[in-house]
Structure formats: structure tokens, C-alpha cells
Amino acid sequence: MLDLVIRNGLVVDGSGLPGFSADVGVRGGRIVKIGHIAEAGHEEVDARGKVVSPGFIDPHTHFDAQLLWDGYAKPALTHGVTTVVPGNCSLSLAPLKAKHRMKLVGMFNQIEEMPNIAFETGVEWNWETFDEYVKRIGKDLSINVAPLVGHSLLRLWVMEDASMERTATSSELKAMQVLLRQCLDAGAVGLSTSFVDMDETLKPVPSRLADQEELHALCEVLAEYGRILQIVPEFYDADVTIARVDQLADLSIQYGIPTTFSPLFVNADNSNGVDRVMKRVDEQFARGARVWPQVQTRPIDISFCFAVPSLLFIRSPSWYRVMRFGSHDDILNAFRNPEQRKKMIAETTMLNMLWPRLVLRQVKTDANQQFVGKTLAEIAELRQTTPVDAMIDLSLEEDLDAHVLAGDMGHNDYARVGALLSHPRVHVGASDGGAHILSFSTYGDTGFLFSKFVRDTKSLTLEGAVKKITSDTANIWGLPDRGLLHKGYVADIAVFEADAIDRGPEYYVQDVPGNGSRYVRDAVGVDTVIVGGKVAWSRTSGYRNDAQGVVLPGQVGGAA
């Protein structure tokens, strides 16, 4: 008897070839037969009228902390995601000395908008080395994890406070090389770094203090393992991004490693810049480099309330300074002070086109429920004021807990985004799963890929979209035996309805440690998700506790 049989499905195997009708048989966590299967299974899934594909791989997440209290990475698993890559943007949770824990929490709070209280109440700090962290998260996983090690963490471990002040000495470089080898031996699939991020004091993160010698020293080690380098470039400047593409290409060729950068957005004011970046990517691939741009599927939406800092205001110093460093009362007082309020409003004239179309999405008081769902322009007209004043007044009335949505801000020219996603060099990623939990929902990008760019714009075929988020990703990241429904491969499988798969509406839940909240989306059209040959979640039975995810080390050689 087989452990599992998936019957009567349309098998879209991840290769990009046309789907075909077949059963899929699983034994010992691996696929053993694809075709007509007469043998019974200990468990059977009826996939009639549904697609059976490899499980989806999300290559840009920040589930580092969430995995410590939630081994399913909820709700990512329900969207068909069977493998996640945390540790992006120079930040991982290891290697980390005990004395630096709060420094790292501050960086996660600033860069990824993860609340401090979630770390305080949801994390038992019982590791320091990368090996210890891998063993810790490996205890309760129901989803696979392919972790990166953060460059800022290597610097912080070796150089301590000096990591935030200067370049490394030759002895420190050697120590970082030794430490990186230890992390790669322990299961890290590569190294992440950042050229843009700031810490909780608004100073550059440690990785930004590194010079070229340091980056080359670390890539020498990546070359020994054939592992990937991920970077966050100056994505807001096409010229600098092109320079980073050239830099990554040289590193890729010199050290024989795959590289990837994220994000790459298509906005009305930068479409020519994106075309130029992609032209340079193609030129560098023609040289033999591997420089994979990561592009997200969803448009840019940002929610905020003034009770917590929001990156939406990062270019408005008087707003962001009080939100980042001020107390709750400081923010209230800034809004109540006529002169300070006038100065703050004057500073945001570049957002005057944005304010009217923002939508009030949530309040606590009964008196203001009447305004929920209305734009600030509509509320301003009802209250005889301006949109920005209406937003400030509502925030004061709600004790800063008025939630506002800045929706559809960019990356929403679906014809252009679809053309970019279909580009053979583009790597679908940049979901930021597990981060920015009060700014936007980082779930459902895969469903949106199918609903918008397969069914709607027809930018990709069903088979092409599946390939993008399964075998392409596995090959780029060097994840062995994943990404294809082939005999002998690990049985990470998603069963879904091709004509229905989508992301549900964004909504607010209170399920973060410390009584915290976040925005999430439910999966639409996903029927069953299988991890390592066992059902981890299904639409009928919900989450199951018999599936066992693993920490996946990359394989030597990386992507071809």
C-alpha cells in the first residue's frame, strides 16, 4: 500500500510542459509513481477537476521569528507554499550573541516592522550559533525552511559595536569567513546583504559599512559551496540599481555563484528605468552571469496607524521622527500643537495627491464607524476640513488607533507587470512573508499570480506560472529534489482549482504573541497542501500536525 495517492488530477509538474491527467503515488515522503495507479493509498486525495503541482517556494520572507511560535508559517502554507526562505535583507536570527539580541530586535522592528513585544513574549532565546538556531526551528516545522544568513549578523558577531562604525580589518574578514562557513555547514542556503536599510537609530545597518574587499571575501566562501547571494539594492534609483546588477554579475562570474536582488517595481514614474535594468540583466546573463531580479505579483498597498511607525512616512522627517522616537503622548501632542501640526502638514505637500484617496479601514469608537470605508476626501467633505486634517483629527479621536489604507500605490500596471513576470530572467519573489504585519498582508502572492496574470491578463500560461514558483525557484536557489513532480522527488505538492485560485480580501486578526495584530489573507481555490508526503493542510480538515517540514540546505553548484 502507498502512503498517499492523489487521484484524477491534472498534473502540472513544474517543468513548463503541458499538464496531463494522472494519479500521483507517494511512499516514504517521495513520489514513486505518476500515471494510472491501481494500488490503494493509506490516505487518498481526490483531485478531480483540480491541478496537482509541486508546492510553491517563496524565496523572500522574514518568517525568522514567526517560525519560533508557528511552524506552519500561517497562513502561507494554506496558499500552497511548502518552502520559505527567511533571513533576507542582511537580517537573520543567527548567529547572534545574547548581548546583541535587543539590537537585532530593534533592526527587525525598524526594517521589517515586527513589533518588539512579539519577540519579548513569543521568542525563547535559547540559541546563539546558526547551528543552534536551525535545530531550534527544526523541532516543530510543518513547512520547509531554506534559511539565509544575514551579513549584518556576521559583522555584529565578529566586530560587535564596531560593525556599525567602520570597515573590517584583515583578521576580522578571516573571522567572518570562518563564521560564514559554519553557517553554511549548518544549513544556510546563502548570504543576504543590504545597501539601503537603516537600523532602529536610523543609521546604516552593519552590512552597509562593508567595503568591496569584505564582499569579495564572503563570496569566496559562497563559491566553495556554490551558494546564493541576495541583496537589497537602491531600488528607488535605476542608475544605481544597474550598477548593482553589474557588481553582482562580476561577483557571479568571478566566483561561480547565483545572485538575486529584490525588489524591482513597475511604477508610472520608473517604467523606463525598469526596462533599462532588465536590458542590463539580459546583457549580463549573455556574459554568463546569474543575476536574478525578484518581482512581486501584488500591487503596492500600505496600511498604517499612528500608534506604530510606518515606512510610508520615511521621507517626511518631522512625521517619522516623532513616530519612530516619540512616545504615544509625544505623537498626540505633536498633532495637537498648532504650529507643529502646521509644519508637519507643510512637509507632506508631495503627498497631496495621495491623501484624498486614502481609505479609513478601522476605528474603535462608535462615533466614527460611519466613516469606515470612506476616502479621506469623502470624510473631509462631511467634516468640512482637508483630507490630511481629517486623518489627523480621526487619529486624535481614536487615540492614534485609526487605521488608514493607501491602496494601489504602484506596481499596478498589470500589462507591464505581467510582461515583466513572464520574462525568462525574472524570479517571482519579494513577498516579505512574515514582515510588515500592520502595513500589508504578505500572503496570497501566488494566488494573485494565477488570478491576475494567468486568468486575467494571460501574461503567463498555467504551466509557465507553476514553473516560475516551483522548479525555477528550486534551481535558482539550489534546493535539491524540490520543485518538480518527478519520480524520486520529495512530495511537496499543492492541489488547487485553476479557475478559482486567488487571494482573499485582506483582514485584521489578533494572533501575534503579546496580544498583537496583523493583516492576513485567506487562500481561495487551494484544496490540499502536502509537505514531505503528508497532508499539512486541507480545505476540509484545516491544519494537520502529522506533516514534518525540514530545514533545507542548498546543494553545491546552485542554479545553472
Coordinates of C-alpha atoms in Angstrom, one line a residue:
M1 CA 0.0 0.0 0.0
L2 CA 1.2 3.5 -0.8
D3 CA 1.3 6.2 1.9
L4 CA -0.6 8.7 -0.2
V5 CA -2.3 8.7 -3.6
I6 CA -3.6 11.8 -5.3
R7 CA -6.1 10.7 -7.9
N8 CA -7.6 12.0 -11.1
G9 CA -5.8 15.4 -11.2
L10 CA -4.3 17.5 -13.9
V11 CA -0.6 17.1 -13.2
V12 CA 1.3 20.3 -13.9
D13 CA 4.7 19.0 -13.0
G14 CA 6.7 22.2 -12.8
S15 CA 8.8 21.6 -15.9
G16 CA 6.7 24.1 -18.0
L17 CA 5.4 21.2 -20.2
P18 CA 1.7 20.8 -20.8
G19 CA -0.3 19.3 -17.9
F20 CA -1.7 15.8 -18.2
S21 CA -4.2 13.6 -16.4
A22 CA -2.7 11.2 -13.9
D23 CA -2.5 9.9 -10.4
V24 CA 0.4 10.6 -8.1
G25 CA 1.7 8.0 -5.7
V26 CA 3.8 8.7 -2.6
R27 CA 5.8 6.5 -0.3
G28 CA 8.4 7.4 2.3
G29 CA 7.9 11.1 1.6
R30 CA 8.8 10.8 -2.1
I31 CA 7.0 10.5 -5.3
V32 CA 7.2 6.9 -6.5
K33 CA 4.7 6.8 -9.4
I34 CA 2.9 9.1 -11.8
G35 CA 0.3 7.6 -14.0
H36 CA -2.6 5.2 -13.5
I37 CA -2.3 3.8 -10.0
A38 CA -4.4 0.8 -9.1
E39 CA -2.7 0.4 -5.7
A40 CA -4.6 1.9 -2.7
G41 CA -3.1 4.6 -0.5
H42 CA -3.2 4.8 3.2
E43 CA -4.6 8.3 2.5
E44 CA -6.1 9.4 -0.7
V45 CA -6.9 12.8 -2.2
D46 CA -9.5 13.2 -4.9
A47 CA -8.1 15.9 -7.3
R48 CA -10.7 15.5 -10.0
G49 CA -11.1 18.8 -11.7
K50 CA -8.1 20.2 -9.9
V51 CA -4.4 20.9 -10.7
V52 CA -1.7 18.9 -8.9
S53 CA 1.5 20.8 -8.9
P54 CA 4.8 21.0 -6.9
G55 CA 4.4 23.0 -3.7
F56 CA 5.2 26.7 -4.2
I57 CA 8.5 28.1 -3.0
D58 CA 8.6 31.7 -1.5
P59 CA 12.2 33.0 -1.8
H60 CA 11.9 36.3 0.0
T61 CA 10.4 36.1 3.5
H62 CA 11.1 37.2 7.1
F63 CA 9.5 34.3 8.9
D64 CA 12.6 34.0 11.1
A65 CA 10.8 34.9 14.3
Q66 CA 7.3 33.6 13.5
L67 CA 8.7 30.1 12.9
L68 CA 9.6 30.0 16.6
W69 CA 5.9 30.1 17.6
D70 CA 4.3 28.9 14.4
G71 CA 5.8 26.1 12.5
Y72 CA 3.2 26.4 9.7
A73 CA 4.1 30.0 8.9
K74 CA 0.4 30.7 8.9
P75 CA -1.3 31.4 6.6
A76 CA 1.4 31.0 3.9
L77 CA 1.0 27.2 3.9
T78 CA -2.7 27.5 3.0
H79 CA -1.8 29.4 -0.1
G80 CA 0.2 26.3 -1.4
V81 CA 3.6 27.4 -0.2
T82 CA 5.6 24.5 1.0
T83 CA 9.0 26.1 1.3
V84 CA 10.0 29.5 2.6
V85 CA 13.4 31.4 2.5
P86 CA 13.8 33.6 5.6
G87 CA 16.9 35.6 6.5
N88 CA 16.7 38.1 3.7
C89 CA 17.9 41.8 3.6
S90 CA 21.0 41.2 5.8
L91 CA 18.9 40.1 8.8
S92 CA 18.7 36.6 10.3
L93 CA 18.2 35.5 13.9
A94 CA 21.6 33.8 14.0
P95 CA 24.5 33.8 14.6
L96 CA 23.6 36.1 17.5
K97 CA 25.3 36.6 20.8
A98 CA 23.0 37.1 23.8
K99 CA 24.2 40.6 24.4
H100 CA 23.1 41.7 20.9
R101 CA 19.6 40.3 20.9
M102 CA 17.8 43.6 21.6
K103 CA 19.9 45.3 18.9
L104 CA 18.6 42.7 16.4
V105 CA 15.1 43.1 17.6
G106 CA 15.4 46.9 17.0
M107 CA 16.6 46.3 13.5
F108 CA 13.7 43.9 12.8
N109 CA 11.3 46.5 14.3
Q110 CA 12.6 49.3 12.1
I111 CA 13.2 47.4 8.8
E112 CA 10.6 44.7 8.8
E113 CA 8.1 46.4 11.1
M114 CA 8.0 43.5 13.5
P115 CA 6.7 44.5 17.0
N116 CA 9.1 44.3 19.9
I117 CA 6.5 42.7 22.1
A118 CA 6.2 39.7 19.7
F119 CA 9.9 39.0 20.3
E120 CA 9.5 39.6 24.0
T121 CA 6.6 37.2 24.5
G122 CA 6.9 34.8 21.6
V123 CA 10.6 34.0 21.5
E124 CA 12.5 31.9 23.9
W125 CA 16.1 32.9 23.3
N126 CA 17.9 29.6 23.6
W127 CA 20.5 29.7 20.8
E128 CA 23.4 31.8 19.7
T129 CA 25.0 29.9 16.7
F130 CA 23.4 29.3 13.4
D131 CA 23.5 25.5 14.0
E132 CA 21.7 26.0 17.3
Y133 CA 19.0 28.2 15.6
V134 CA 18.5 25.6 12.9
K135 CA 18.0 22.9 15.5
R136 CA 15.6 25.1 17.4
I137 CA 13.3 25.9 14.5
G138 CA 13.5 22.3 13.2
K139 CA 11.7 20.9 16.2
D140 CA 8.2 22.0 15.2
L141 CA 8.1 22.7 11.5
S142 CA 5.2 21.8 9.2
I143 CA 6.7 23.8 6.3
N144 CA 10.1 23.6 4.8
V145 CA 12.7 26.3 5.6
A146 CA 15.7 27.2 3.5
P147 CA 17.4 29.9 5.6
L148 CA 19.8 32.6 4.6
V149 CA 22.4 34.0 7.0
G150 CA 22.4 37.8 7.3
H151 CA 25.5 39.8 6.5
S152 CA 24.7 42.2 9.3
L153 CA 24.7 39.3 11.8
L154 CA 28.1 38.1 10.7
R155 CA 29.6 41.6 11.2
L156 CA 27.8 42.0 14.5
W157 CA 29.1 38.7 15.8
V158 CA 32.7 39.3 14.7
M159 CA 33.1 43.1 15.1
E160 CA 30.5 43.9 17.8
D161 CA 29.7 47.6 18.0
A162 CA 32.5 48.4 15.5
S163 CA 30.3 46.6 12.9
M164 CA 28.2 49.8 12.8
E165 CA 31.1 52.2 12.6
R166 CA 33.8 51.0 10.2
T167 CA 35.1 48.6 7.6
A168 CA 36.6 45.3 8.8
T169 CA 40.3 44.5 9.3
S170 CA 42.0 41.6 7.6
S171 CA 41.7 39.4 10.8
E172 CA 38.0 40.3 11.1
L173 CA 37.5 39.3 7.4
K174 CA 39.0 35.9 8.1
A175 CA 36.9 35.5 11.2
M176 CA 33.8 36.3 9.1
Q177 CA 34.8 33.8 6.5
V178 CA 35.1 31.1 9.2
L179 CA 31.8 32.1 10.6
L180 CA 30.1 32.0 7.2
R181 CA 31.4 28.5 6.6
Q182 CA 30.0 27.4 9.9
C183 CA 26.6 28.8 8.9
L184 CA 26.6 27.2 5.5
D185 CA 27.6 23.9 7.1
A186 CA 24.7 24.2 9.5
G187 CA 22.2 24.7 6.6
A188 CA 22.2 28.3 5.4
V189 CA 21.4 28.3 1.7
G190 CA 23.4 31.5 1.1
L191 CA 24.1 35.0 2.3
S192 CA 21.9 38.2 2.3
T193 CA 23.1 41.7 2.4
S194 CA 21.6 45.2 2.1
F195 CA 22.7 48.5 0.6
V196 CA 19.7 50.6 1.8
D197 CA 18.4 49.6 5.2
M198 CA 18.6 51.5 8.4
D199 CA 18.6 50.3 12.0
E200 CA 16.4 51.5 14.8
T201 CA 18.5 54.6 15.3
L202 CA 18.2 55.4 11.6
K203 CA 21.8 54.7 11.0
P204 CA 23.0 52.2 8.3
V205 CA 22.7 48.6 9.2
P206 CA 26.1 46.8 9.7
S207 CA 26.2 45.3 6.2
R208 CA 26.3 48.8 4.7
L209 CA 29.6 49.5 6.4
A210 CA 31.3 46.7 4.5
D211 CA 33.7 47.5 1.6
Q212 CA 34.4 45.6 -1.6
E213 CA 37.2 43.6 -0.1
E214 CA 34.7 42.2 2.5
L215 CA 32.1 41.3 0.0
H216 CA 34.6 39.5 -2.1
A217 CA 35.9 37.6 0.9
L218 CA 32.4 36.4 1.7
C219 CA 31.8 35.5 -1.9
E220 CA 34.9 33.4 -1.9
V221 CA 33.3 31.3 0.8
L222 CA 30.0 31.1 -1.1
A223 CA 32.0 29.9 -4.0
E224 CA 33.2 26.9 -2.0
Y225 CA 29.6 25.8 -1.5
G226 CA 28.0 27.2 -4.7
R227 CA 25.5 29.1 -2.6
I228 CA 23.5 32.2 -3.5
L229 CA 24.0 35.9 -2.6
Q230 CA 20.8 38.0 -2.1
I231 CA 20.9 41.8 -1.9
V232 CA 18.6 44.8 -1.5
P233 CA 19.8 47.4 -3.9
E234 CA 18.9 51.1 -4.1
F235 CA 15.7 50.1 -5.9
Y236 CA 14.4 53.7 -6.0
D237 CA 17.2 54.7 -8.4
A238 CA 17.5 52.9 -11.7
D239 CA 21.1 54.0 -12.4
V240 CA 22.4 52.8 -9.1
T241 CA 20.4 49.5 -9.5
I242 CA 22.1 49.0 -12.8
A243 CA 25.4 49.5 -11.2
R244 CA 24.5 46.8 -8.6
V245 CA 23.5 44.5 -11.4
D246 CA 27.0 45.0 -12.9
Q247 CA 28.5 44.4 -9.4
L248 CA 26.5 41.2 -8.9
A249 CA 27.3 40.0 -12.4
D250 CA 31.1 40.4 -11.8
L251 CA 30.8 38.5 -8.5
S252 CA 28.7 35.8 -10.1
I253 CA 31.2 35.2 -12.9
Q254 CA 34.3 35.5 -10.7
Y255 CA 33.0 33.2 -8.0
G256 CA 30.6 31.0 -10.0
I257 CA 27.6 31.7 -7.7
P258 CA 24.0 32.7 -8.4
T259 CA 22.9 36.1 -7.2
T260 CA 19.5 37.7 -6.8
F261 CA 18.3 41.2 -6.0
S262 CA 14.9 42.4 -4.7
P263 CA 12.7 44.3 -5.1
L264 CA 12.1 45.5 -8.7
F265 CA 8.8 47.5 -9.0
V266 CA 7.0 48.8 -12.1
N267 CA 5.6 52.3 -11.3
A268 CA 4.3 55.1 -13.5
D269 CA 7.4 57.1 -12.9
N270 CA 10.1 54.4 -13.4
S271 CA 8.9 52.2 -16.2
N272 CA 11.8 53.3 -18.4
G273 CA 14.2 52.6 -15.6
V274 CA 12.8 49.0 -15.2
D275 CA 13.3 48.5 -18.9
R276 CA 16.9 49.6 -18.6
V277 CA 17.5 47.4 -15.6
M278 CA 16.2 44.4 -17.4
K279 CA 18.2 45.2 -20.5
R280 CA 21.4 45.1 -18.3
V281 CA 20.2 41.9 -16.7
D282 CA 19.9 40.3 -20.1
E283 CA 23.4 41.6 -21.1
Q284 CA 25.0 40.2 -18.0
F285 CA 23.3 36.8 -18.5
A286 CA 24.8 36.8 -22.0
R287 CA 28.2 37.2 -20.4
G288 CA 27.5 34.1 -18.3
A289 CA 26.4 35.8 -15.1
R290 CA 23.4 34.8 -13.0
V291 CA 21.7 37.9 -11.6
W292 CA 18.1 37.1 -10.9
P293 CA 15.8 40.1 -10.3
Q294 CA 12.9 39.3 -7.9
V295 CA 9.5 40.8 -8.8
Q296 CA 6.4 40.6 -6.6
T297 CA 3.0 39.9 -8.1
R298 CA 0.8 42.1 -6.0
P299 CA 0.3 45.9 -6.2
I300 CA 1.7 48.1 -3.5
D301 CA -0.7 48.7 -0.7
I302 CA 0.2 50.1 2.7
S303 CA -1.9 50.4 5.8
F304 CA -0.9 52.5 8.8
C305 CA -2.0 54.0 12.0
F306 CA 0.0 56.5 14.1
A307 CA 0.3 54.1 17.1
V308 CA 3.3 52.5 15.4
P309 CA 5.9 53.8 13.0
S310 CA 5.2 53.4 9.2
L311 CA 7.7 53.4 6.4
L312 CA 5.2 55.3 4.4
F313 CA 6.5 58.4 6.2
I314 CA 10.2 57.6 6.0
R315 CA 10.8 60.6 3.7
S316 CA 8.9 63.0 5.9
P317 CA 11.4 63.7 8.8
S318 CA 9.2 65.5 11.2
W319 CA 6.5 62.8 10.9
Y320 CA 8.8 59.9 11.0
R321 CA 11.0 61.2 13.8
V322 CA 8.1 61.6 16.2
M323 CA 6.6 58.3 15.2
R324 CA 9.9 56.4 15.5
F325 CA 11.3 58.0 18.6
G326 CA 8.4 59.7 20.3
S327 CA 6.1 58.2 22.9
H328 CA 2.4 57.8 22.4
D329 CA 1.9 61.1 24.2
D330 CA 4.6 62.8 22.1
I331 CA 2.7 61.9 18.9
L332 CA -0.6 63.1 20.4
N333 CA 1.0 66.4 21.5
A334 CA 2.6 66.9 18.0
F335 CA -0.8 66.6 16.4
R336 CA -2.5 68.9 19.0
N337 CA 0.2 71.6 18.8
P338 CA -1.0 74.1 16.1
E339 CA 2.5 75.2 15.0
Q340 CA 4.0 71.7 14.9
R341 CA 0.9 70.3 13.1
K342 CA 1.2 73.1 10.5
K343 CA 4.8 72.3 9.9
M344 CA 4.1 68.6 9.5
I345 CA 1.3 69.2 7.0
A346 CA 3.5 71.6 5.0
E347 CA 6.2 68.9 4.9
T348 CA 4.0 66.4 3.1
T349 CA 2.9 68.5 0.1
M350 CA 4.4 65.8 -2.1
L351 CA 1.7 63.5 -0.8
N352 CA -1.2 65.9 -1.6
M353 CA -2.3 63.7 -4.5
L354 CA -2.3 60.7 -2.1
W355 CA -4.2 62.0 0.9
P356 CA -7.7 62.3 -0.7
R357 CA -7.8 58.7 -1.9
L358 CA -6.7 57.0 1.3
V359 CA -9.4 54.9 2.9
L360 CA -10.3 54.7 6.6
R361 CA -10.4 51.0 7.2
Q362 CA -10.8 50.6 11.0
V363 CA -11.6 52.6 14.2
K364 CA -12.6 51.8 17.7
T365 CA -15.2 54.4 18.7
D366 CA -18.8 54.1 17.7
A367 CA -19.0 57.7 16.7
N368 CA -16.5 57.2 13.8
Q369 CA -17.8 53.9 12.5
Q370 CA -19.8 55.9 10.0
F371 CA -16.6 56.9 8.2
V372 CA -15.1 53.4 7.8
G373 CA -14.8 52.5 4.2
K374 CA -14.8 56.2 3.0
T375 CA -11.9 58.0 1.5
L376 CA -10.3 60.9 3.3
A377 CA -11.7 63.2 0.6
E378 CA -15.2 62.0 1.4
I379 CA -14.6 62.3 5.2
A380 CA -13.1 65.7 4.7
E381 CA -16.2 66.9 2.8
L382 CA -18.5 65.6 5.5
R383 CA -16.4 67.2 8.3
Q384 CA -15.7 70.5 6.4
T385 CA -11.9 70.1 6.5
T386 CA -9.0 68.9 4.4
P387 CA -8.1 65.2 3.9
V388 CA -4.9 65.4 5.8
D389 CA -6.5 67.3 8.7
A390 CA -9.4 64.7 8.7
M391 CA -6.8 62.0 9.0
I392 CA -5.0 63.7 11.9
D393 CA -8.3 64.6 13.7
L394 CA -9.6 61.0 13.4
S395 CA -6.2 59.7 14.8
L396 CA -6.6 62.1 17.8
E397 CA -10.2 60.9 18.4
E398 CA -9.1 57.3 18.2
D399 CA -6.1 57.6 20.4
L400 CA -3.9 57.0 17.4
D401 CA -5.7 53.7 16.5
A402 CA -7.4 54.9 13.3
H403 CA -6.2 52.6 10.5
V404 CA -5.9 54.0 7.1
L405 CA -5.2 52.2 3.8
A406 CA -3.1 53.7 1.0
G407 CA -4.2 51.2 -1.7
D408 CA -3.0 50.6 -5.2
M409 CA 0.0 53.0 -4.9
G410 CA 2.1 51.3 -7.6
H411 CA 3.2 48.2 -9.3
N412 CA -0.4 48.1 -10.7
D413 CA 0.1 48.5 -14.4
Y414 CA -0.9 44.9 -14.9
A415 CA 0.0 44.6 -18.5
R416 CA 3.6 45.8 -17.8
V417 CA 3.9 43.8 -14.6
G418 CA 2.6 40.7 -16.4
A419 CA 5.2 41.2 -19.2
L420 CA 7.9 41.6 -16.6
L421 CA 6.8 38.5 -14.6
S422 CA 6.8 36.4 -17.9
H423 CA 10.4 37.5 -18.6
P424 CA 12.7 34.4 -18.5
R425 CA 15.2 36.1 -16.2
V426 CA 12.6 37.3 -13.7
H427 CA 12.4 35.4 -10.4
V428 CA 9.0 35.6 -8.7
G429 CA 9.6 36.7 -5.1
A430 CA 9.7 39.6 -2.7
S431 CA 6.6 38.6 -0.8
D432 CA 8.1 39.7 2.5
G433 CA 6.1 37.0 4.2
G434 CA 6.0 37.4 8.0
A435 CA 7.1 41.1 7.9
H436 CA 5.3 44.5 7.8
I437 CA 2.4 42.8 9.6
L438 CA 0.5 46.0 10.2
S439 CA 1.3 47.6 6.9
F440 CA 0.1 45.0 4.4
S441 CA -0.7 41.3 4.1
T442 CA 2.3 39.4 2.8
Y443 CA 0.2 36.4 1.8
G444 CA -1.5 35.3 -1.4
D445 CA 1.0 36.5 -3.9
T446 CA 0.9 33.0 -5.5
G447 CA -2.8 33.0 -5.8
F448 CA -2.7 36.5 -7.3
L449 CA -0.2 35.3 -9.9
F450 CA -2.7 32.8 -11.2
S451 CA -5.8 35.0 -10.9
K452 CA -4.4 38.2 -12.4
F453 CA -1.6 37.1 -14.7
V454 CA -2.8 33.7 -15.9
R455 CA -6.6 34.0 -16.0
D456 CA -7.0 37.8 -16.4
T457 CA -4.1 39.3 -18.5
K458 CA -2.9 35.9 -19.8
S459 CA 0.7 37.1 -19.4
L460 CA 1.6 33.5 -18.4
T461 CA 0.2 30.1 -19.1
L462 CA -0.8 27.9 -16.2
E463 CA 2.2 25.7 -16.7
G464 CA 4.5 28.7 -17.0
A465 CA 3.2 30.2 -13.8
V466 CA 3.7 27.0 -11.9
K467 CA 7.2 26.6 -13.3
K468 CA 8.1 30.2 -12.1
I469 CA 7.3 29.4 -8.5
T470 CA 8.4 25.8 -8.3
S471 CA 11.3 24.4 -10.4
D472 CA 12.7 27.8 -11.4
T473 CA 13.0 28.8 -7.8
A474 CA 14.4 25.4 -6.7
N475 CA 17.0 25.6 -9.5
I476 CA 18.0 29.2 -8.8
W477 CA 18.4 28.5 -5.0
G478 CA 19.9 25.1 -5.4
L479 CA 17.2 23.2 -3.5
P480 CA 17.7 19.5 -4.3
D481 CA 14.8 17.2 -5.1
R482 CA 12.2 20.0 -5.0
G483 CA 10.2 22.0 -7.5
L484 CA 9.2 19.1 -9.8
L485 CA 6.6 16.3 -9.7
H486 CA 9.0 13.7 -10.9
K487 CA 9.7 10.2 -9.6
G488 CA 12.2 10.3 -6.7
Y489 CA 11.5 13.9 -5.9
V490 CA 10.3 14.9 -2.4
A491 CA 6.5 15.0 -2.3
D492 CA 5.9 18.7 -1.6
I493 CA 2.6 19.2 -3.5
A494 CA -0.2 21.8 -3.9
V495 CA -3.7 20.8 -5.2
F496 CA -5.7 23.7 -6.4
E497 CA -8.5 24.8 -8.8
A498 CA -7.0 26.5 -11.8
D499 CA -10.2 28.6 -12.5
A500 CA -10.5 29.7 -8.8
I501 CA -7.1 30.1 -7.2
D502 CA -6.7 33.6 -5.8
R503 CA -6.1 35.6 -2.7
G504 CA -9.0 36.5 -0.4
P505 CA -9.6 40.0 0.9
E506 CA -7.1 41.5 3.5
Y507 CA -8.4 41.4 7.1
Y508 CA -7.2 42.2 10.6
V509 CA -6.5 39.4 13.1
Q510 CA -5.2 39.4 16.7
D511 CA -2.9 36.3 16.7
V512 CA 0.6 37.7 17.3
P513 CA 2.3 37.0 20.6
G514 CA 1.8 39.8 23.1
N515 CA -1.8 40.3 22.0
G516 CA -0.6 41.8 18.8
S517 CA -2.4 42.1 15.5
R518 CA -1.6 41.8 11.8
Y519 CA -3.2 41.8 8.3
V520 CA -3.7 38.4 6.6
R521 CA -5.4 37.0 3.5
D522 CA -7.1 33.6 3.2
A523 CA -6.4 31.3 0.3
V524 CA -9.0 30.9 -2.4
G525 CA -9.2 27.8 -4.6
V526 CA -6.5 25.8 -2.8
D527 CA -7.7 22.4 -1.8
T528 CA -4.8 20.5 -0.2
V529 CA -1.1 21.2 0.6
I530 CA 1.3 18.3 1.2
V531 CA 4.7 18.7 2.8
G532 CA 7.1 15.8 2.7
G533 CA 4.5 13.3 1.6
K534 CA 1.9 14.1 4.3
V535 CA -1.1 16.4 4.2
A536 CA -0.2 19.6 6.1
W537 CA -3.4 21.5 5.4
S538 CA -6.6 20.9 3.5
R539 CA -9.7 22.9 2.9
T540 CA -11.8 20.3 4.7
S541 CA -9.7 19.4 7.7
G542 CA -7.6 22.5 8.2
Y543 CA -4.1 22.3 9.6
R544 CA -2.7 18.8 10.3
N545 CA 0.0 18.0 12.8
D546 CA 1.5 14.9 11.1
A547 CA 3.4 16.8 8.3
Q548 CA 7.0 17.4 9.1
G549 CA 8.9 20.2 7.4
V550 CA 12.6 20.3 7.3
V551 CA 15.4 22.8 7.1
L552 CA 16.8 22.6 3.6
P553 CA 20.5 23.1 2.9
G554 CA 21.3 24.2 -0.6
Q555 CA 23.3 21.8 -2.8
V556 CA 26.8 22.6 -4.1
G557 CA 26.6 24.2 -7.5
G558 CA 23.5 26.3 -7.1
A559 CA 21.5 27.2 -10.2
A560 CA 22.6 26.6 -13.7

